[in-house]
Coordinates of C-alpha atoms and ligand atoms in Angstrom, one line a residue:
M194 CA 150.5 379.6 222.8
I195 CA 152.4 376.4 222.5
I196 CA 152.2 373.9 225.2
S197 CA 155.3 371.9 224.8
E198 CA 155.1 369.3 227.5
P199 CA 156.0 365.9 225.8
S200 CA 153.3 363.2 225.8
P201 CA 154.4 361.0 228.8
I202 CA 153.1 357.7 227.0
R203 CA 155.9 356.1 225.5
A204 CA 154.3 354.6 222.2
S205 CA 157.0 352.0 221.6
L206 CA 156.1 350.4 224.9
S207 CA 152.5 350.3 224.6
K208 CA 150.8 347.1 223.3
Q209 CA 148.0 345.4 221.8
R210 CA 146.3 342.8 224.0
C211 CA 143.5 340.5 223.5
I212 CA 140.6 341.1 225.5
E213 CA 139.6 337.5 225.9
P214 CA 140.2 336.5 229.7
G215 CA 141.6 333.1 228.8
C216 CA 144.1 334.3 226.2
R217 CA 145.4 337.9 226.9
A218 CA 148.1 337.4 224.2
S219 CA 149.9 340.6 223.4
Y220 CA 151.4 342.2 220.3
G221 CA 153.5 345.2 219.5
I222 CA 151.8 348.4 219.3
N223 CA 152.6 348.6 215.4
E224 CA 151.8 345.2 214.5
R225 CA 149.1 345.3 211.8
L226 CA 146.5 343.1 213.6
Y227 CA 142.5 343.5 213.9
V228 CA 142.0 340.3 216.0
C229 CA 144.1 338.1 218.4
S230 CA 146.2 335.6 216.0
H231 CA 145.8 333.0 218.7
C232 CA 142.2 333.0 219.5
G233 CA 140.5 335.6 217.2
G234 CA 139.3 337.9 220.1
L235 CA 139.2 341.4 219.8
L236 CA 142.2 343.7 220.6
D237 CA 142.6 346.5 223.0
V238 CA 145.5 349.1 223.1
E239 CA 147.1 348.9 226.2
L240 CA 149.1 352.0 227.3
S241 CA 152.6 351.2 228.4
E242 CA 152.4 353.2 231.6
E243 CA 149.9 355.6 233.1
P244 CA 150.5 359.3 232.2
T245 CA 153.0 360.9 234.6
G246 CA 151.2 363.6 236.9
D247 CA 148.3 363.6 239.1
A248 CA 144.7 363.9 238.1
K249 CA 144.7 367.7 239.1
S250 CA 147.8 368.4 236.8
L251 CA 146.3 366.5 233.8
R252 CA 143.0 368.2 234.3
S253 CA 144.7 371.6 234.1
L254 CA 147.0 370.7 231.3
W255 CA 144.1 369.7 229.2
S256 CA 142.1 372.8 230.0
E257 CA 144.9 375.0 229.4
R258 CA 145.3 373.7 226.0
R259 CA 141.8 374.9 225.1
R260 CA 143.4 378.3 224.8
S261 CA 145.9 377.3 222.3
F262 CA 145.5 377.8 218.8
D263 CA 148.0 375.1 217.6
M264 CA 147.5 371.6 216.3
P265 CA 147.1 369.4 217.9
D266 CA 145.8 371.3 220.8
L267 CA 142.7 372.5 218.6
S268 CA 141.6 368.8 218.3
G269 CA 139.4 367.6 221.0
V270 CA 140.9 364.2 220.6
W271 CA 144.4 365.1 220.5
R272 CA 144.0 367.5 223.2
F273 CA 143.8 364.4 225.5
R274 CA 146.8 363.1 224.0
E275 CA 148.2 361.8 227.3
L276 CA 145.6 358.9 226.8
L277 CA 146.7 357.8 223.3
P278 CA 149.3 355.4 222.4
F279 CA 151.4 357.8 219.9
G280 CA 154.2 359.4 221.8
D281 CA 155.9 362.5 220.6
N282 CA 155.1 364.0 217.2
P283 CA 153.1 361.4 215.4
P284 CA 152.1 362.4 211.9
I285 CA 148.5 363.6 212.9
T286 CA 145.7 364.0 210.4
S287 CA 143.2 366.0 212.1
L288 CA 140.1 368.0 211.0
G289 CA 139.6 369.8 214.4
E290 CA 137.4 367.0 215.5
G291 CA 136.0 366.7 219.0
N292 CA 135.0 369.7 221.2
T293 CA 131.4 369.1 220.6
P294 CA 128.6 370.9 222.6
L295 CA 126.8 369.5 225.5
Y296 CA 123.4 370.9 225.2
E297 CA 120.4 371.2 227.6
G298 CA 117.5 369.7 226.0
P299 CA 114.4 371.0 227.9
R300 CA 111.8 369.6 225.4
S301 CA 113.4 366.4 225.1
A302 CA 113.7 366.2 228.8
S303 CA 109.9 366.7 229.2
Y304 CA 109.2 364.3 226.5
C305 CA 111.1 361.8 228.4
G306 CA 109.7 362.8 231.8
L307 CA 112.8 364.0 233.2
D308 CA 113.7 367.2 235.0
A309 CA 116.8 367.8 232.8
L310 CA 118.3 366.0 229.9
Q311 CA 121.8 366.8 228.3
L312 CA 122.6 366.0 224.7
K313 CA 126.2 365.4 223.7
H314 CA 126.0 366.4 220.1
Q315 CA 128.7 364.3 218.3
G316 CA 126.8 365.2 215.1
C317 CA 128.8 368.6 215.4
N318 CA 132.1 366.7 214.1
P319 CA 133.6 367.8 210.9
T320 CA 131.9 365.2 208.8
G321 CA 128.9 365.5 210.9
S322 CA 129.2 362.1 212.9
F323 CA 131.0 360.7 215.9
K324 CA 133.1 358.7 213.6
D325 CA 135.7 361.5 213.3
T326 CA 136.9 361.2 216.7
G327 CA 138.2 357.7 215.8
M328 CA 139.2 358.2 212.3
T329 CA 141.6 360.8 213.2
T330 CA 143.8 358.2 215.5
A331 CA 143.2 355.3 212.9
V332 CA 144.5 357.6 209.9
T333 CA 147.2 358.8 212.0
Q334 CA 148.1 355.1 212.7
A335 CA 147.9 354.4 209.1
R336 CA 150.5 357.0 208.5
V337 CA 152.8 355.5 211.4
L338 CA 152.6 352.2 209.6
G339 CA 153.2 353.8 206.1
V340 CA 150.2 352.4 204.5
R341 CA 148.5 354.0 201.4
L342 CA 145.4 352.2 201.0
L343 CA 142.6 352.5 203.7
V344 CA 139.2 350.5 203.4
C345 CA 136.2 350.3 205.5
A346 CA 132.6 348.7 205.5
S347 CA 129.8 351.2 206.4
T348 CA 126.4 352.2 206.7
G349 CA 127.4 355.7 205.5
N350 CA 129.1 357.7 208.3
T351 CA 132.2 355.6 208.8
S352 CA 132.8 356.0 205.2
A353 CA 132.1 359.6 204.9
S354 CA 134.5 360.2 207.8
L355 CA 137.3 358.0 206.2
A356 CA 136.9 359.5 202.9
A357 CA 137.5 363.0 204.5
Y358 CA 140.4 361.9 206.5
A359 CA 142.0 360.1 203.9
A360 CA 141.9 362.9 201.4
R361 CA 143.4 365.2 204.1
A362 CA 146.3 362.5 204.6
G363 CA 146.7 362.2 200.9
L364 CA 146.0 358.6 201.1
L365 CA 143.7 356.3 198.9
C366 CA 140.6 354.9 200.3
A367 CA 137.9 352.5 199.2
I368 CA 134.8 352.2 201.0
M369 CA 132.1 349.2 200.7
V370 CA 128.4 350.1 201.2
P371 CA 125.1 348.2 200.7
Q372 CA 123.6 349.5 197.8
G373 CA 120.4 351.6 198.0
Q374 CA 120.6 351.5 202.0
V375 CA 123.0 354.5 202.6
S376 CA 121.5 358.0 202.9
H377 CA 122.2 360.4 199.9
A378 CA 123.9 362.8 202.2
K379 CA 126.5 360.3 203.5
L380 CA 127.1 358.9 200.0
A381 CA 127.5 362.4 198.5
Q382 CA 130.2 363.1 201.2
S383 CA 132.1 360.0 200.3
L384 CA 132.0 360.8 196.6
D385 CA 133.0 364.5 197.1
Y386 CA 136.0 363.6 199.3
G387 CA 137.1 361.4 196.4
A388 CA 136.8 357.8 197.9
K389 CA 136.3 354.8 195.6
V390 CA 132.8 353.9 196.4
L391 CA 132.0 350.3 196.2
E392 CA 128.4 349.3 196.3
I393 CA 127.3 345.8 196.8
E394 CA 124.2 343.8 197.0
G395 CA 123.6 342.9 200.7
N396 CA 123.6 344.5 203.8
F397 CA 126.5 346.1 206.2
D398 CA 127.3 342.7 207.5
T399 CA 128.0 341.3 204.1
C400 CA 130.3 344.3 203.5
M401 CA 132.1 344.0 206.9
R402 CA 132.8 340.1 206.2
V403 CA 134.2 341.1 202.7
M404 CA 136.4 343.7 204.0
R405 CA 137.6 341.7 206.9
D406 CA 138.9 339.1 204.6
L407 CA 140.3 341.6 202.3
A408 CA 142.3 343.3 205.1
Q409 CA 144.3 340.1 205.4
D410 CA 146.3 341.8 202.5
E411 CA 149.3 343.5 204.3
S412 CA 148.9 346.6 201.8
I413 CA 145.4 347.4 202.8
Y414 CA 144.5 349.0 206.3
L415 CA 141.0 348.3 207.7
V416 CA 139.7 351.2 209.8
N417 CA 136.3 349.8 211.0
S418 CA 135.9 350.1 214.8
I419 CA 137.4 346.5 215.0
N420 CA 140.5 348.5 214.6
P421 CA 141.7 349.4 218.2
F422 CA 143.1 352.7 217.2
R423 CA 139.6 353.9 216.2
I424 CA 138.4 352.9 219.7
E425 CA 141.4 355.1 221.2
G426 CA 140.4 358.1 219.4
Q427 CA 136.6 357.7 220.2
K428 CA 137.3 357.0 224.0
T429 CA 138.5 360.4 224.5
V430 CA 135.1 361.7 224.2
A431 CA 134.5 360.2 227.8
A432 CA 137.3 362.6 228.9
E433 CA 135.8 365.7 226.9
L434 CA 132.3 364.9 228.4
A435 CA 133.8 364.6 232.0
E436 CA 135.5 367.7 231.7
Q437 CA 132.5 369.5 230.4
L438 CA 130.6 368.2 233.5
E439 CA 133.6 369.5 235.8
W440 CA 134.7 366.0 236.3
R441 CA 131.2 364.8 237.7
V442 CA 130.0 361.9 235.7
P443 CA 126.3 361.6 234.8
D444 CA 124.2 358.9 236.5
H445 CA 123.3 357.5 233.1
L446 CA 125.0 357.7 229.6
V447 CA 123.0 356.6 226.8
V448 CA 124.3 355.5 223.3
P449 CA 122.8 353.9 220.3
G450 CA 124.1 350.5 219.5
G451 CA 125.0 349.3 215.9
N452 CA 128.5 347.7 215.4
L453 CA 128.9 348.4 219.0
G454 CA 132.4 350.4 218.9
N455 CA 131.1 353.6 220.5
S456 CA 129.6 352.1 223.4
S457 CA 133.0 349.9 223.6
A458 CA 135.0 353.1 223.5
F459 CA 132.9 355.0 226.1
G460 CA 133.6 352.0 228.5
K461 CA 137.0 351.9 228.1
G462 CA 137.4 355.7 228.2
F463 CA 135.5 356.0 231.4
H464 CA 137.4 352.9 232.9
E465 CA 140.8 354.5 232.1
L466 CA 139.7 357.8 233.7
L467 CA 138.5 356.0 236.9
K468 CA 141.8 354.3 237.2
L469 CA 143.8 357.5 236.8
G470 CA 141.6 359.2 239.5
L471 CA 140.1 361.7 237.2
I472 CA 136.5 360.6 238.0
D473 CA 135.4 358.8 241.1
R474 CA 132.6 356.5 239.7
M475 CA 131.4 355.1 236.5
P476 CA 128.2 356.4 234.7
R477 CA 125.8 353.7 233.9
I478 CA 126.1 353.0 230.0
T479 CA 122.7 352.2 228.5
I480 CA 122.8 351.0 224.9
V481 CA 119.6 351.3 222.7
Q482 CA 118.9 349.4 219.6
A483 CA 116.2 349.6 216.9
S484 CA 113.8 346.6 217.4
G485 CA 114.4 345.0 214.1
A486 CA 118.0 345.2 214.3
A487 CA 118.8 344.3 218.0
P488 CA 121.0 341.1 218.4
F489 CA 122.8 342.8 221.3
A490 CA 119.7 343.6 223.1
N491 CA 118.3 340.0 222.5
L492 CA 121.4 338.6 224.2
F493 CA 121.0 341.1 227.1
L494 CA 117.3 340.4 227.5
K495 CA 117.6 336.4 227.1
S496 CA 120.9 336.1 229.0
E497 CA 120.9 335.2 232.7
R498 CA 124.5 336.1 232.8
D499 CA 125.8 337.8 235.7
L500 CA 127.3 341.1 234.6
T501 CA 129.9 340.9 237.3
K502 CA 131.6 337.9 236.0
E503 CA 134.3 338.3 233.5
D504 CA 133.3 334.9 231.6
Q505 CA 132.6 335.8 228.1
S506 CA 132.5 332.4 226.6
F507 CA 128.9 332.7 225.6
D508 CA 128.0 334.1 222.0
I509 CA 125.6 336.3 220.4
V510 CA 123.0 335.1 218.0
N511 CA 123.4 337.4 214.9
L512 CA 120.6 338.5 212.6
D513 CA 120.8 337.6 209.0
D514 CA 118.2 340.2 207.9
P515 CA 118.1 343.2 210.3
H516 CA 115.6 346.0 209.7
T517 CA 115.4 349.4 210.5
L518 CA 114.7 353.0 209.0
A519 CA 117.6 354.2 211.1
S520 CA 119.9 352.9 208.4
A521 CA 123.3 354.0 210.3
I522 CA 122.5 351.2 212.8
K523 CA 120.9 348.3 210.7
I524 CA 123.4 345.8 211.7
G525 CA 122.8 342.1 212.4
A526 CA 126.3 341.1 213.4
P527 CA 128.0 343.7 215.8
V528 CA 131.7 343.0 215.6
S529 CA 132.5 344.8 218.9
W530 CA 129.9 343.0 221.1
K531 CA 132.2 341.5 223.6
K532 CA 133.9 345.0 224.2
A533 CA 130.4 346.4 224.7
W534 CA 129.4 343.8 227.0
R535 CA 132.5 344.4 229.0
A536 CA 131.5 348.0 229.0
L537 CA 128.1 347.0 230.4
R538 CA 130.0 344.8 233.0
W539 CA 132.1 347.8 234.2
T540 CA 129.4 350.1 234.3
G541 CA 126.3 348.1 235.6
G542 CA 124.7 349.0 232.1
Q543 CA 121.6 347.7 230.4
V544 CA 120.4 347.3 226.7
L545 CA 117.0 347.9 225.2
T546 CA 115.2 348.4 222.0
V547 CA 112.9 350.9 220.7
S548 CA 110.4 350.8 217.8
E549 CA 110.4 352.7 214.6
Q550 CA 107.5 354.8 215.7
E551 CA 109.5 355.7 218.9
I552 CA 112.6 356.8 217.0
A553 CA 110.6 358.8 214.5
D554 CA 109.0 360.8 217.2
A555 CA 112.0 361.1 219.5
K556 CA 113.8 362.4 216.5
A557 CA 111.2 365.1 215.9
I558 CA 111.4 366.0 219.5
V559 CA 115.2 366.6 219.6
G560 CA 114.6 368.9 216.5
R561 CA 112.3 370.9 218.7
D562 CA 115.0 371.6 221.0
G563 CA 116.8 373.3 218.2
I564 CA 119.5 370.6 217.9
G565 CA 118.5 367.8 215.4
C566 CA 120.0 364.7 214.9
E567 CA 119.9 361.7 212.5
P568 CA 117.5 358.7 213.3
A569 CA 120.0 356.2 214.9
S570 CA 120.7 359.1 217.3
A571 CA 117.0 359.6 218.5
T572 CA 117.2 355.9 219.7
T573 CA 118.6 357.4 222.8
V574 CA 115.9 359.9 223.6
A575 CA 113.3 357.3 222.9
G576 CA 115.1 354.7 225.0
I577 CA 115.2 357.2 227.9
K578 CA 111.6 357.9 227.6
K579 CA 111.0 354.1 228.0
L580 CA 113.3 353.8 231.0
V581 CA 111.8 356.8 232.8
A582 CA 108.2 355.2 232.3
Q583 CA 109.7 351.9 233.6
G584 CA 111.0 353.5 236.7
A585 CA 114.5 352.4 235.4
I586 CA 115.5 356.1 235.3
K587 CA 114.4 358.5 238.2
S588 CA 113.2 361.8 236.9
D589 CA 115.7 363.6 238.9
E590 CA 118.9 361.7 237.8
H591 CA 121.5 363.1 235.6
V592 CA 121.3 361.8 232.2
V593 CA 123.4 362.6 229.0
A594 CA 122.3 361.1 225.5
V595 CA 124.8 361.0 222.8
L596 CA 123.8 362.3 219.6
T597 CA 125.9 360.3 217.1
G598 CA 125.1 362.2 213.8
H599 CA 123.7 365.3 212.3
L600 CA 120.1 366.2 211.3
L601 CA 121.5 366.8 207.8
K602 CA 122.7 363.2 207.3
D603 CA 119.4 361.8 206.5
T604 CA 116.9 364.4 205.1
D605 CA 114.8 362.0 203.0
Y606 CA 113.7 360.6 206.4
V607 CA 113.0 363.9 207.8
I608 CA 110.8 365.1 204.9
K609 CA 108.9 361.6 204.8
Y610 CA 108.2 361.9 208.5
H611 CA 107.0 365.5 208.3
S612 CA 104.9 364.6 205.4
E613 CA 103.2 361.5 206.8
Q614 CA 105.0 359.3 204.2
L615 CA 107.4 357.2 206.6
S616 CA 106.6 353.5 206.5
I617 CA 108.2 350.3 207.4
P618 CA 107.4 348.0 204.4
W619 CA 109.2 345.1 205.5
E620 CA 108.1 341.5 205.6
G621 CA 106.2 340.5 208.8
I622 CA 104.6 343.7 209.6
P623 CA 100.9 343.7 208.8
E624 CA 100.0 346.5 205.9
D625 CA 97.8 348.6 208.5
E626 CA 100.8 348.7 210.9
Q627 CA 103.4 349.8 208.3
R628 CA 102.9 353.6 208.6
I629 CA 104.7 355.7 210.9
V630 CA 102.5 358.5 212.2
G631 CA 103.9 361.7 212.5
H632 CA 102.9 362.6 215.9
F633 CA 105.1 365.9 215.8
S634 CA 104.9 366.4 212.1
N635 CA 105.4 369.9 210.7
Q636 CA 104.2 370.1 207.2
P637 CA 104.7 372.9 204.8
E638 CA 101.8 374.9 203.7
K639 CA 101.0 376.1 200.2
V640 CA 100.2 379.8 200.4
E641 CA 99.2 382.6 198.0
A642 CA 101.9 385.0 197.4
S643 CA 100.1 387.9 199.1
Q644 CA 100.3 390.0 202.3
S645 CA 96.9 389.1 203.4
A646 CA 97.2 385.2 202.8
I647 CA 100.5 385.1 204.7
K648 CA 99.1 387.3 207.6
K649 CA 96.1 384.9 208.0
V650 CA 98.6 382.0 208.3
L651 CA 100.8 384.0 210.8
D652 CA 97.7 385.1 213.0
R653 CA 96.7 381.5 213.1
M654 CA 100.2 380.5 214.1
T655 CA 100.3 383.0 217.2
K656 CA 96.9 381.9 218.3
Q657 CA 97.7 378.3 218.5
S658 CA 101.0 378.9 220.1
Ligands
LIG1381 N1 124.9 356.4 215.2 C1 125.4 356.7 214.0 C2 125.0 358.0 213.4 C3 126.2 355.6 213.4 O1 126.6 356.1 212.3 C4 126.4 354.5 213.9 C5 127.3 353.6 213.2 C6 126.0 354.4 215.1 C7 125.3 355.4 215.9 C8 126.4 353.0 215.9 O2 127.7 353.1 216.4 O3 128.3 351.0 215.4 O4 129.6 352.2 217.2 O5 127.7 351.1 217.8 N2 127.7 353.6 211.9 C9 128.6 352.9 211.3 C10 128.9 353.2 210.0 C11 128.2 351.4 211.5 O6 129.3 352.5 209.0 O7 128.8 354.6 209.9 P1 128.3 351.7 216.8

């Protein structure tokens, strides 16, 4: 079934606008910029006009499209194209991203001290992480602009996603990653999808700096989340989640924080849904960082600033040497922190940190729900547990944790945890505190290949259950 209503957004009239309150400079939608030319501020895509039709008709249009087998209706991003700045018939590159499940996590809930906990599993995207929801729009915009070479800096997931979408679009891509700091699975994806992989000595922040400089060159298109078209795709997850909840928003939405594009996108997404009358309040966005890579949490905890004020003239203190085994979020200089701050302001949000031990245990618990996620994603469950213990989240509140990446993204970590070999050997941690304890470890058992030996193990198993 083809739903032929044209997108009501007129892309040519949409704009890019600087988010800095004192600037607000605007640029054409197809100007290739990553930051404001006047003040260096981050840019937002601003839709030219609100989608025509009331909330009810938009909801039913989006719901109707779920019965369609046509592209772009099959994509959980393009299904919400009224929220996107592309107009009619853009050259879409899609792998059928989005439409990810919202699971109940009963074991995770009781671990956290909650009556219930829902897990929005963005790891169920085509390349196994949430990045795909933004990559489809960024690569589509690259095609609108007619660029041939796409680049990104990455801790592994953005690069895997870019590599796949560039391959689908028949475009070239080069990714820059910190050598030895990206999981094998993520690296394997980028290689298989044919990306040029550039490994550098340094960390993600070094890669990001180099790539931003390189992207001054007109022939190169940068698709990190500093690119506002990435945020546009990722913001549709807010609509998808609201739809899954029958347009009732949760009390708390909890996301991991690295470069802070995802939290920014959720903030923008929910803000726009509220303006369109599709939801009647904002969820409180909670951002969780690993304690060794927490420049944004430091800013939040130290800052006396009133979240209700628009003033963003203060600055974050970046970390030169961030540390965490959750390699996806090992970031010391988060590019999108001002947009993430805005998301906190819009939603009355909060930021906290969790330890490596807390992340590792929470990850194992998510696994016990039969879902599984990568370490960075488990910061959410670890953070929720902490907030419930502090009384900042009540046991009967409606909480959704966003799982950003799939369990299979980092199996080295999983095997080490379950075999009690996970450790944090970085400077400043005394040797006797370096070991991560596998509180929920599940070790393989060597067994003789005989019926009786196996039966013994199985009997023990049933007795212990
Ligand atoms: N979770 C996962 C699995 C990630 O890969 C990332 C970021 C985050 C959370 C943090 O999201 O940066 O939007 O705050 N990964 C980037 C990458 C940096 O290169 O793959 P964020």
